[in-house]
Structures are given as structure tokens and as C-alpha cells.
């Protein structure tokens, strides 16, 4: 989704804004722009495509002695990704500019109204309406004009405004699209859609909530409620991420770096939460006591994309160990179906960003219907964590690659902890079993760490025969089924190869018709409780000459008889297989995409944080 960066302070604004935009590139975008105020005039540059195009045209502006400005990366919604549609957008006078994330739903009628009043539009975007609407209300008080303008607007927005009439001030407004302020006595005041843009300068941040307006100056900021009009006392939070965490650190891509950070992500997520002597799991931020659990007779897990796959794994765990029925929903479906949710239902949202529009809407709905809401989330202070009754933070650190890897693995770790937590509160597992499972979770980080380089080497050896194929199937049973879905999603999103994931047992109900000697099929066949069944499905594929890649348990010599392309993984407790078996699936997708020369970290059409419906 779009990215906003704003700055006012002692530094030269252009490099600060460009660096911020670079750090938001992962959000996905197709054009970019920047504006700064120099000698009382707004200087604006915009370009299609990557940020490097913008950098090329503003080469000389890098040294402009300007100290206030805004930047934007646009992910096209209304109007093609052209220079003309790129932000910032100006009013008729050219003295006021706006950058915007989100969608103005009533832009068409506003545009007609403004046109009839003589405003001249130069783009196809919904955003430009905002610039003209503010101009319409502006006399000499920018804050009042912005308030009046947003009062007319329906939809979701995070906006930044700069006006020559108020040359030391940026105005920001948030409604259903994330916006965060950064503050530092030495460095100045910052505005951004996400924390990584702020990390080179400050760790002190203020999250804006919906219907809040911020006034930013170099040495101060004020936040007002758009509902009550009152000045708010906002909490300044310290983020324990650093700028280096959002850099590639010698890896070719963020995605590869993040795959290799997974052992640490598991350890960080688990550490301090399991007592290995008593077996007990402590999740204090969850705000969920014994009485709450006694009341719950069903759990809804709600998420999108990769986070939804984590939810599918958790269903198996929670039902097995905590004996609570679990429904798993794609958030965009959950929010529009007839929900049988009440105060006996616990809703758990799973989200790396904590800002995904559909998931957020889902939990708001569930709360309205009386359900308690817990979120499994990676971003401290994100909207979901603020709206949920409790949070289990994953501690994956900033995830920059658009394709989720370490966030997924840490979601699995957090969901396993949550399973043990529920099972202990319900007394459905013994302390011995808790200890055994807790230890398995801690140990899996070491197993992944030891195996990663070898798995990568094995994958690199086999992809020559597969990287240029047109289609791919991924299959697995039981706990491996969601991992098959995740493997297929990873491959399709970063390599653009058509890939589908299936439960192995489903093959003969349709997809088996696709199998011939051209079709690659990656099958997950750990020696678990459904091993024999999985093997029968693999035999069916073999009988139809499918090109098998098997991922299975070390020492399982039978697999070699079925294909040369086997990746062996150590035997670990069955419950940990989803974590371990995800690694080769991720690496297969990564190595294939990399060999095909794809833009692995920023695949086409995708956004990291999907803040619109
Ligand atoms: C795929 C991927 C997406 C996200 C999805 C939800 O690799 O990253 O499918 O998982 O957009 O995002 P979050 O977890 O931020 O709610």
C-alpha cells in the first residue's frame, strides 16, 4: 500500500524523506513523489515506477537547503500509475499539497461539486479532491480548513498536508489508515506510514488513532481529536527495533535474510514465556483468565494470506491439546457472512502488520457481537493491538520482504504458546506434556538454525530442473496441509509461477487430472501420524508420472525410490513439523524466484501492509 513520509527539523529534508521512502518500499508501490518548501515556494517532483527513477530526476535537490517536506509512494487505486497521478497533489494555486493513503469513497461527487465551483483537476486520483477541498475552506487557518475538509470525506485516509502559508508546519490526519509520528529533540519531527521509515532517526514514536489530527513542528507536535476537538495527551512509545534490523546485512534480498533470521525469531517469541521446570506458559499481555476460558465454547481464528495459513495450523493444535472447537476464517469472508458470534466465542486475529483492513474490520465486528478479541501481532502499538482485549506479540523484528517468512514462523511459535496456555488453563494437558511440548518448541529454533544452510544447498541443487516450469502443486496432509498452501503462496507471489496447494487426500477429487510428466509436485511426507496415507497419495502421483519433489524424514530410504529429488529433514516431534517443513518450501520459492530474476522483495502488484479492503 502507499507510503507517507514527512519531516520538519534541522536536517535537509530531501535525503530524510528519500531514505524514509526507501524504507517503506516494501509496502509496494508503482510511483513516487516528493515536495519540499524552499524560499517560500513548494518544489514538487514525481515519477512513475521505482524510487530510483525519482532519485534520478531530483539528483540536485538532495542538497536543497529545505527543512520541511513530504514524500509518498503510491500504490494505484484510482487512476493508472502515471507521473501525473503520483502524489503529492496540489490545489489550484499550487501553494498547498497533500499526500494520502487510503480511498476517498465519495470522491466522485466531491470532484463534481468542486469542479462546478471552478477548481481545476490535473489527475485522475481521489486524493486530488482533498487538496481542492482544503483550498475551498482555507482562509488563514489551515487546521480548521483540514478539519472541515475531512469532515466531508467518506472512506479511509492517512494524509499529510503542507501549505506555504504555514511554512514551519505539517498537518497529518488519520482515519483507518496507519500513521505514526517520530519525535526527537535533536533530529526533529517525523511522520510516516510505518516505523521502519523513522528508525534511522528515532525510536520514540506516537501512534495516531482514527479521527485524530496532528500538528507537527520541528521541535514539537500536538494531537487533537477530530470528534471532541480537544488536545490529546498521547503516549510516546519507545520501539526496540533498530535501523540495522531493516537493512539487508549482506544478503542478496531481505527475504533471504529474513528466512535466515527465523531461528532467532522463534527464540525471541518463545523466550521468557515458558517455564521449563513447571511447564507453564505465561502470556501476561493476553488479559485472559481462567474465568474467561471457562466461558469460551468456540474460537474463531481470523486472518489473511500467510497469517491465515498460520491459523490453519493452529486449528489442529488447539483442537488437539485444548479441546476447543476452532473455526478458521479468511478475514474478508468473516466480515461479510452471517456470524454466529457471541460472548462465548473468543476471536483471535493473526496479523504481522496489525493493520490489515479486512482483519481489523473482522475483529471490530466480533467485538460488537460480544466476543473477546485477542491478536497475535508483530508490530508493537499497531491498530489491532490497540483494539484487541489482549495481544500475544510475535518478536520477529521488522519484516521488510513483502512475502512473509519470519513473521509466519513466529506466528506459529506464538500460536503454539497460546495453545499450551489454553490447554493449561483448561487442564486438558498434564504438566509433563506441557514441559515436553514447551521444550520441543524451544529446541526447534536450534534445529532450524543447524539445518538452514544445508537445506538451502539442497534446494539450489534441484531447482535447475524446476525453475522454468509453468505450474506447481504442493500437497500435504494434517499439519502439513497448511504448509503446502503456504509453499504454493510463496512460490506464486514471488516467482509468478502458477502454484496451488492441496490436501493430499483431495487430489483424487479433481486435481489429479492435472498430473502428467510435465507437472512438478512438491509433497510434504514427514513420518508423522498420517505418513502411510501421505505415502499412498505420493504413489498415486508417481503412477501418473508427476515430477515429484519429496520433503521427508531423514533415514526414510523409501522416498529415494520414488524420486531423486528428496530433501531430508531431521525427525522432530510431530507438532513441530509445520515450523521445520516451512523452511524448504520458503527456500524453494526464494531460489526459483531469484533464478528467474524476479523482484523477490517487492513482487509486482503486491503490498506489504494491505490497509484497504
Ligand atoms: C504473503 C503475505 C500476505 C500477508 C497478508 C496478511 O507472503 O505476506 O499474504 O500474510 O497480507 O498480512 P498481515 O499478516 O499483516 O495481516
PDB file of C-alpha atoms in Angstrom, residues 149-342:
ATOM      1  CA  UNK A 149     -12.418  19.083   4.511  1.00  0.00           C
ATOM      2  CA  UNK A 150     -12.034  15.706   6.216  1.00  0.00           C
ATOM      3  CA  UNK A 151     -15.489  16.203   7.702  1.00  0.00           C
ATOM      4  CA  UNK A 152     -16.828  15.978   4.140  1.00  0.00           C
ATOM      5  CA  UNK A 153     -14.862  12.909   3.209  1.00  0.00           C
ATOM      6  CA  UNK A 154     -16.051   9.285   3.422  1.00  0.00           C
ATOM      7  CA  UNK A 155     -13.529   6.470   3.344  1.00  0.00           C
ATOM      8  CA  UNK A 156     -10.165   5.625   4.791  1.00  0.00           C
ATOM      9  CA  UNK A 157      -7.294   8.037   4.837  1.00  0.00           C
ATOM     10  CA  UNK A 158      -3.959   8.937   6.271  1.00  0.00           C
ATOM     11  CA  UNK A 159      -2.964  12.338   4.965  1.00  0.00           C
ATOM     12  CA  UNK A 160      -0.113  14.786   5.162  1.00  0.00           C
ATOM     13  CA  UNK A 161      -0.575  18.471   4.247  1.00  0.00           C
ATOM     14  CA  UNK A 162       1.901  21.296   3.648  1.00  0.00           C
ATOM     15  CA  UNK A 163       0.948  24.906   2.876  1.00  0.00           C
ATOM     16  CA  UNK A 164       3.178  27.845   2.022  1.00  0.00           C
ATOM     17  CA  UNK A 165       1.019  29.999   4.316  1.00  0.00           C
ATOM     18  CA  UNK A 166       2.222  27.971   7.341  1.00  0.00           C
ATOM     19  CA  UNK A 167       5.820  27.237   6.323  1.00  0.00           C
ATOM     20  CA  UNK A 168       7.016  25.605   9.561  1.00  0.00           C
ATOM     21  CA  UNK A 169       4.133  23.143   9.980  1.00  0.00           C
ATOM     22  CA  UNK A 170       2.937  19.807   8.649  1.00  0.00           C
ATOM     23  CA  UNK A 171      -0.609  18.642   9.297  1.00  0.00           C
ATOM     24  CA  UNK A 172      -1.453  14.941   9.453  1.00  0.00           C
ATOM     25  CA  UNK A 173      -4.796  13.193   9.826  1.00  0.00           C
ATOM     26  CA  UNK A 174      -5.595   9.554  10.314  1.00  0.00           C
ATOM     27  CA  UNK A 175      -8.777   7.607   9.737  1.00  0.00           C
ATOM     28  CA  UNK A 176      -8.487   3.843   9.152  1.00  0.00           C
ATOM     29  CA  UNK A 177      -5.052   4.021   7.595  1.00  0.00           C
ATOM     30  CA  UNK A 178      -1.918   3.822   9.746  1.00  0.00           C
ATOM     31  CA  UNK A 179       0.155   6.881  10.590  1.00  0.00           C
ATOM     32  CA  UNK A 180       2.876   7.287  13.155  1.00  0.00           C
ATOM     33  CA  UNK A 181       4.836  10.313  14.383  1.00  0.00           C
ATOM     34  CA  UNK A 182       8.511  10.180  15.295  1.00  0.00           C
ATOM     35  CA  UNK A 183       9.933  12.628  17.757  1.00  0.00           C
ATOM     36  CA  UNK A 184      13.492  13.556  18.705  1.00  0.00           C
ATOM     37  CA  UNK A 185      14.897  16.649  20.381  1.00  0.00           C
ATOM     38  CA  UNK A 186      17.986  16.639  18.154  1.00  0.00           C
ATOM     39  CA  UNK A 187      16.588  15.273  14.883  1.00  0.00           C
ATOM     40  CA  UNK A 188      13.189  16.975  14.545  1.00  0.00           C
ATOM     41  CA  UNK A 189       9.671  15.649  14.000  1.00  0.00           C
ATOM     42  CA  UNK A 190       8.703  12.914  11.562  1.00  0.00           C
ATOM     43  CA  UNK A 191       5.597  11.453  10.028  1.00  0.00           C
ATOM     44  CA  UNK A 192       5.361   8.009   8.433  1.00  0.00           C
ATOM     45  CA  UNK A 193       3.046   5.191   7.468  1.00  0.00           C
ATOM     46  CA  UNK A 194       5.230   2.704   9.275  1.00  0.00           C
ATOM     47  CA  UNK A 195       8.032   2.561  11.821  1.00  0.00           C
ATOM     48  CA  UNK A 196      10.994   1.489   9.594  1.00  0.00           C
ATOM     49  CA  UNK A 197      10.987   4.955   7.966  1.00  0.00           C
ATOM     50  CA  UNK A 198      11.716   6.524  11.356  1.00  0.00           C
ATOM     51  CA  UNK A 199      14.339   4.107  12.662  1.00  0.00           C
ATOM     52  CA  UNK A 200      17.481   5.889  11.338  1.00  0.00           C
ATOM     53  CA  UNK A 201      16.483   8.970  13.366  1.00  0.00           C
ATOM     54  CA  UNK A 202      14.412   7.996  16.371  1.00  0.00           C
ATOM     55  CA  UNK A 203      12.840   5.150  18.342  1.00  0.00           C
ATOM     56  CA  UNK A 204      10.364   7.461  20.078  1.00  0.00           C
ATOM     57  CA  UNK A 205       7.035   7.187  18.333  1.00  0.00           C
ATOM     58  CA  UNK A 206       3.425   8.235  18.737  1.00  0.00           C
ATOM     59  CA  UNK A 207       0.715   6.189  17.037  1.00  0.00           C
ATOM     60  CA  UNK A 208      -2.182   8.241  15.752  1.00  0.00           C
ATOM     61  CA  UNK A 209      -5.639   6.741  16.238  1.00  0.00           C
ATOM     62  CA  UNK A 210      -8.613   7.086  13.935  1.00  0.00           C
ATOM     63  CA  UNK A 211     -10.074  10.587  13.710  1.00  0.00           C
ATOM     64  CA  UNK A 212      -7.007  12.312  15.079  1.00  0.00           C
ATOM     65  CA  UNK A 213      -5.226  15.321  13.636  1.00  0.00           C
ATOM     66  CA  UNK A 214      -1.571  16.101  14.357  1.00  0.00           C
ATOM     67  CA  UNK A 215       0.225  19.417  14.020  1.00  0.00           C
ATOM     68  CA  UNK A 216       3.957  18.863  13.524  1.00  0.00           C
ATOM     69  CA  UNK A 217       6.680  21.448  14.001  1.00  0.00           C
ATOM     70  CA  UNK A 218      10.444  20.933  14.143  1.00  0.00           C
ATOM     71  CA  UNK A 219      10.521  20.960  17.939  1.00  0.00           C
ATOM     72  CA  UNK A 220       7.026  19.873  18.951  1.00  0.00           C
ATOM     73  CA  UNK A 221       3.854  18.103  17.996  1.00  0.00           C
ATOM     74  CA  UNK A 222       0.237  18.330  19.101  1.00  0.00           C
ATOM     75  CA  UNK A 223      -2.534  15.810  18.522  1.00  0.00           C
ATOM     76  CA  UNK A 224      -6.235  16.700  18.544  1.00  0.00           C
ATOM     77  CA  UNK A 225      -9.359  14.572  18.462  1.00  0.00           C
ATOM     78  CA  UNK A 226     -11.449  15.336  15.392  1.00  0.00           C
ATOM     79  CA  UNK A 227     -14.507  14.193  17.309  1.00  0.00           C
ATOM     80  CA  UNK A 228     -14.254  16.214  20.527  1.00  0.00           C
ATOM     81  CA  UNK A 229     -11.844  18.854  19.233  1.00  0.00           C
ATOM     82  CA  UNK A 230      -9.764  18.515  22.401  1.00  0.00           C
ATOM     83  CA  UNK A 231      -5.982  18.364  22.666  1.00  0.00           C
ATOM     84  CA  UNK A 232      -4.914  14.792  23.475  1.00  0.00           C
ATOM     85  CA  UNK A 233      -2.206  13.590  25.798  1.00  0.00           C
ATOM     86  CA  UNK A 234      -0.660  10.951  23.536  1.00  0.00           C
ATOM     87  CA  UNK A 235       1.732   8.342  24.849  1.00  0.00           C
ATOM     88  CA  UNK A 236       5.243   8.368  23.378  1.00  0.00           C
ATOM     89  CA  UNK A 237       6.327   4.738  22.909  1.00  0.00           C
ATOM     90  CA  UNK A 238       9.890   3.501  22.606  1.00  0.00           C
ATOM     91  CA  UNK A 239      10.336   0.891  19.893  1.00  0.00           C
ATOM     92  CA  UNK A 240      13.090  -1.644  20.486  1.00  0.00           C
ATOM     93  CA  UNK A 241      13.900  -2.110  16.808  1.00  0.00           C
ATOM     94  CA  UNK A 242      16.976  -0.500  15.280  1.00  0.00           C
ATOM     95  CA  UNK A 243      17.731   0.796  11.792  1.00  0.00           C
ATOM     96  CA  UNK A 244      20.097  -2.113  11.034  1.00  0.00           C
ATOM     97  CA  UNK A 245      17.263  -4.597  11.518  1.00  0.00           C
ATOM     98  CA  UNK A 246      15.610  -3.076   8.474  1.00  0.00           C
ATOM     99  CA  UNK A 247      18.729  -3.461   6.267  1.00  0.00           C
ATOM    100  CA  UNK A 248      19.893  -6.384   4.147  1.00  0.00           C
ATOM    101  CA  UNK A 249      23.062  -7.058   6.147  1.00  0.00           C
ATOM    102  CA  UNK A 250      24.985  -8.699   3.292  1.00  0.00           C
ATOM    103  CA  UNK A 251      22.139 -10.871   1.999  1.00  0.00           C
ATOM    104  CA  UNK A 252      21.033 -10.548  -1.631  1.00  0.00           C
ATOM    105  CA  UNK A 253      17.423  -9.967  -0.608  1.00  0.00           C
ATOM    106  CA  UNK A 254      15.510  -9.098   2.557  1.00  0.00           C
ATOM    107  CA  UNK A 255      13.527 -12.288   2.077  1.00  0.00           C
ATOM    108  CA  UNK A 256      16.621 -14.472   2.306  1.00  0.00           C
ATOM    109  CA  UNK A 257      17.883 -12.542   5.308  1.00  0.00           C
ATOM    110  CA  UNK A 258      14.520 -12.964   6.981  1.00  0.00           C
ATOM    111  CA  UNK A 259      14.449 -16.710   6.250  1.00  0.00           C
ATOM    112  CA  UNK A 260      17.826 -16.982   7.992  1.00  0.00           C
ATOM    113  CA  UNK A 261      16.551 -14.872  10.912  1.00  0.00           C
ATOM    114  CA  UNK A 262      13.847 -17.431  11.674  1.00  0.00           C
ATOM    115  CA  UNK A 263      15.660 -19.334  14.445  1.00  0.00           C
ATOM    116  CA  UNK A 264      16.131 -16.025  16.268  1.00  0.00           C
ATOM    117  CA  UNK A 265      12.514 -15.045  15.619  1.00  0.00           C
ATOM    118  CA  UNK A 266      11.336 -18.287  17.252  1.00  0.00           C
ATOM    119  CA  UNK A 267      13.653 -17.815  20.220  1.00  0.00           C
ATOM    120  CA  UNK A 268      12.613 -14.205  20.704  1.00  0.00           C
ATOM    121  CA  UNK A 269       8.940 -15.126  20.545  1.00  0.00           C
ATOM    122  CA  UNK A 270       9.255 -18.002  22.991  1.00  0.00           C
ATOM    123  CA  UNK A 271      11.822 -16.716  25.456  1.00  0.00           C
ATOM    124  CA  UNK A 272      10.620 -15.810  28.906  1.00  0.00           C
ATOM    125  CA  UNK A 273       7.195 -17.237  28.189  1.00  0.00           C
ATOM    126  CA  UNK A 274       7.712 -20.903  29.078  1.00  0.00           C
ATOM    127  CA  UNK A 275       8.907 -22.118  32.446  1.00  0.00           C
ATOM    128  CA  UNK A 276      10.609 -25.389  31.598  1.00  0.00           C
ATOM    129  CA  UNK A 277      10.545 -26.594  35.196  1.00  0.00           C
ATOM    130  CA  UNK A 278       6.825 -26.268  35.731  1.00  0.00           C
ATOM    131  CA  UNK A 279       5.893 -26.433  32.043  1.00  0.00           C
ATOM    132  CA  UNK A 280       3.703 -23.373  32.471  1.00  0.00           C
ATOM    133  CA  UNK A 281       3.238 -20.739  29.785  1.00  0.00           C
ATOM    134  CA  UNK A 282       2.880 -17.111  30.830  1.00  0.00           C
ATOM    135  CA  UNK A 283       1.236 -14.639  28.447  1.00  0.00           C
ATOM    136  CA  UNK A 284       0.509 -11.595  30.634  1.00  0.00           C
ATOM    137  CA  UNK A 285      -0.443  -9.265  27.747  1.00  0.00           C
ATOM    138  CA  UNK A 286      -3.235 -11.638  26.789  1.00  0.00           C
ATOM    139  CA  UNK A 287      -5.515 -10.443  29.630  1.00  0.00           C
ATOM    140  CA  UNK A 288      -7.339 -13.724  29.630  1.00  0.00           C
ATOM    141  CA  UNK A 289      -8.014 -15.501  32.893  1.00  0.00           C
ATOM    142  CA  UNK A 290      -9.416 -18.850  33.965  1.00  0.00           C
ATOM    143  CA  UNK A 291     -12.987 -17.460  34.125  1.00  0.00           C
ATOM    144  CA  UNK A 292     -12.697 -16.166  30.560  1.00  0.00           C
ATOM    145  CA  UNK A 293     -11.619 -19.588  29.377  1.00  0.00           C
ATOM    146  CA  UNK A 294     -14.441 -21.284  31.259  1.00  0.00           C
ATOM    147  CA  UNK A 295     -16.911 -19.201  29.268  1.00  0.00           C
ATOM    148  CA  UNK A 296     -15.444 -19.968  25.837  1.00  0.00           C
ATOM    149  CA  UNK A 297     -17.016 -22.764  23.836  1.00  0.00           C
ATOM    150  CA  UNK A 298     -15.599 -21.868  20.385  1.00  0.00           C
ATOM    151  CA  UNK A 299     -12.668 -19.999  18.908  1.00  0.00           C
ATOM    152  CA  UNK A 300     -12.651 -18.103  15.631  1.00  0.00           C
ATOM    153  CA  UNK A 301      -9.234 -17.535  14.080  1.00  0.00           C
ATOM    154  CA  UNK A 302      -9.363 -14.660  11.600  1.00  0.00           C
ATOM    155  CA  UNK A 303      -6.549 -13.637   9.247  1.00  0.00           C
ATOM    156  CA  UNK A 304      -5.485 -13.098   5.626  1.00  0.00           C
ATOM    157  CA  UNK A 305      -2.918 -14.756   3.360  1.00  0.00           C
ATOM    158  CA  UNK A 306       0.067 -16.262   5.079  1.00  0.00           C
ATOM    159  CA  UNK A 307      -1.330 -15.373   8.502  1.00  0.00           C
ATOM    160  CA  UNK A 308      -4.414 -17.386   7.575  1.00  0.00           C
ATOM    161  CA  UNK A 309      -2.149 -20.382   6.954  1.00  0.00           C
ATOM    162  CA  UNK A 310      -0.747 -19.966  10.464  1.00  0.00           C
ATOM    163  CA  UNK A 311      -4.351 -20.029  11.707  1.00  0.00           C
ATOM    164  CA  UNK A 312      -4.984 -23.298   9.840  1.00  0.00           C
ATOM    165  CA  UNK A 313      -2.050 -24.918  11.631  1.00  0.00           C
ATOM    166  CA  UNK A 314      -3.260 -23.570  14.977  1.00  0.00           C
ATOM    167  CA  UNK A 315      -6.670 -25.195  14.494  1.00  0.00           C
ATOM    168  CA  UNK A 316      -5.028 -28.635  14.605  1.00  0.00           C
ATOM    169  CA  UNK A 317      -3.021 -27.711  17.712  1.00  0.00           C
ATOM    170  CA  UNK A 318      -5.820 -26.039  19.698  1.00  0.00           C
ATOM    171  CA  UNK A 319      -8.376 -28.746  18.992  1.00  0.00           C
ATOM    172  CA  UNK A 320      -5.899 -31.486  19.872  1.00  0.00           C
ATOM    173  CA  UNK A 321      -4.470 -30.004  23.066  1.00  0.00           C
ATOM    174  CA  UNK A 322      -7.056 -27.516  24.380  1.00  0.00           C
ATOM    175  CA  UNK A 323     -10.147 -29.408  23.164  1.00  0.00           C
ATOM    176  CA  UNK A 324     -11.893 -26.253  21.973  1.00  0.00           C
ATOM    177  CA  UNK A 325     -13.589 -26.279  18.551  1.00  0.00           C
ATOM    178  CA  UNK A 326     -11.892 -23.831  16.201  1.00  0.00           C
ATOM    179  CA  UNK A 327     -13.244 -22.141  13.067  1.00  0.00           C
ATOM    180  CA  UNK A 328     -10.679 -20.590  10.757  1.00  0.00           C
ATOM    181  CA  UNK A 329     -11.780 -17.716   8.570  1.00  0.00           C
ATOM    182  CA  UNK A 330     -10.321 -15.602   5.827  1.00  0.00           C
ATOM    183  CA  UNK A 331     -10.986 -12.121   7.206  1.00  0.00           C
ATOM    184  CA  UNK A 332     -12.603 -10.781   4.027  1.00  0.00           C
ATOM    185  CA  UNK A 333     -15.154 -13.627   4.236  1.00  0.00           C
ATOM    186  CA  UNK A 334     -15.611 -13.460   8.008  1.00  0.00           C
ATOM    187  CA  UNK A 335     -16.645  -9.838   7.928  1.00  0.00           C
ATOM    188  CA  UNK A 336     -19.439 -10.324   5.407  1.00  0.00           C
ATOM    189  CA  UNK A 337     -21.067 -13.573   6.439  1.00  0.00           C
ATOM    190  CA  UNK A 338     -23.802 -14.170   8.973  1.00  0.00           C
ATOM    191  CA  UNK A 339     -21.655 -14.622  12.053  1.00  0.00           C
ATOM    192  CA  UNK A 340     -22.774 -16.781  14.921  1.00  0.00           C
ATOM    193  CA  UNK A 341     -20.510 -14.931  17.333  1.00  0.00           C
ATOM    194  CA  UNK A 342     -21.419 -14.047  20.907  1.00  0.00           C
TER     195      UNK A 342
END
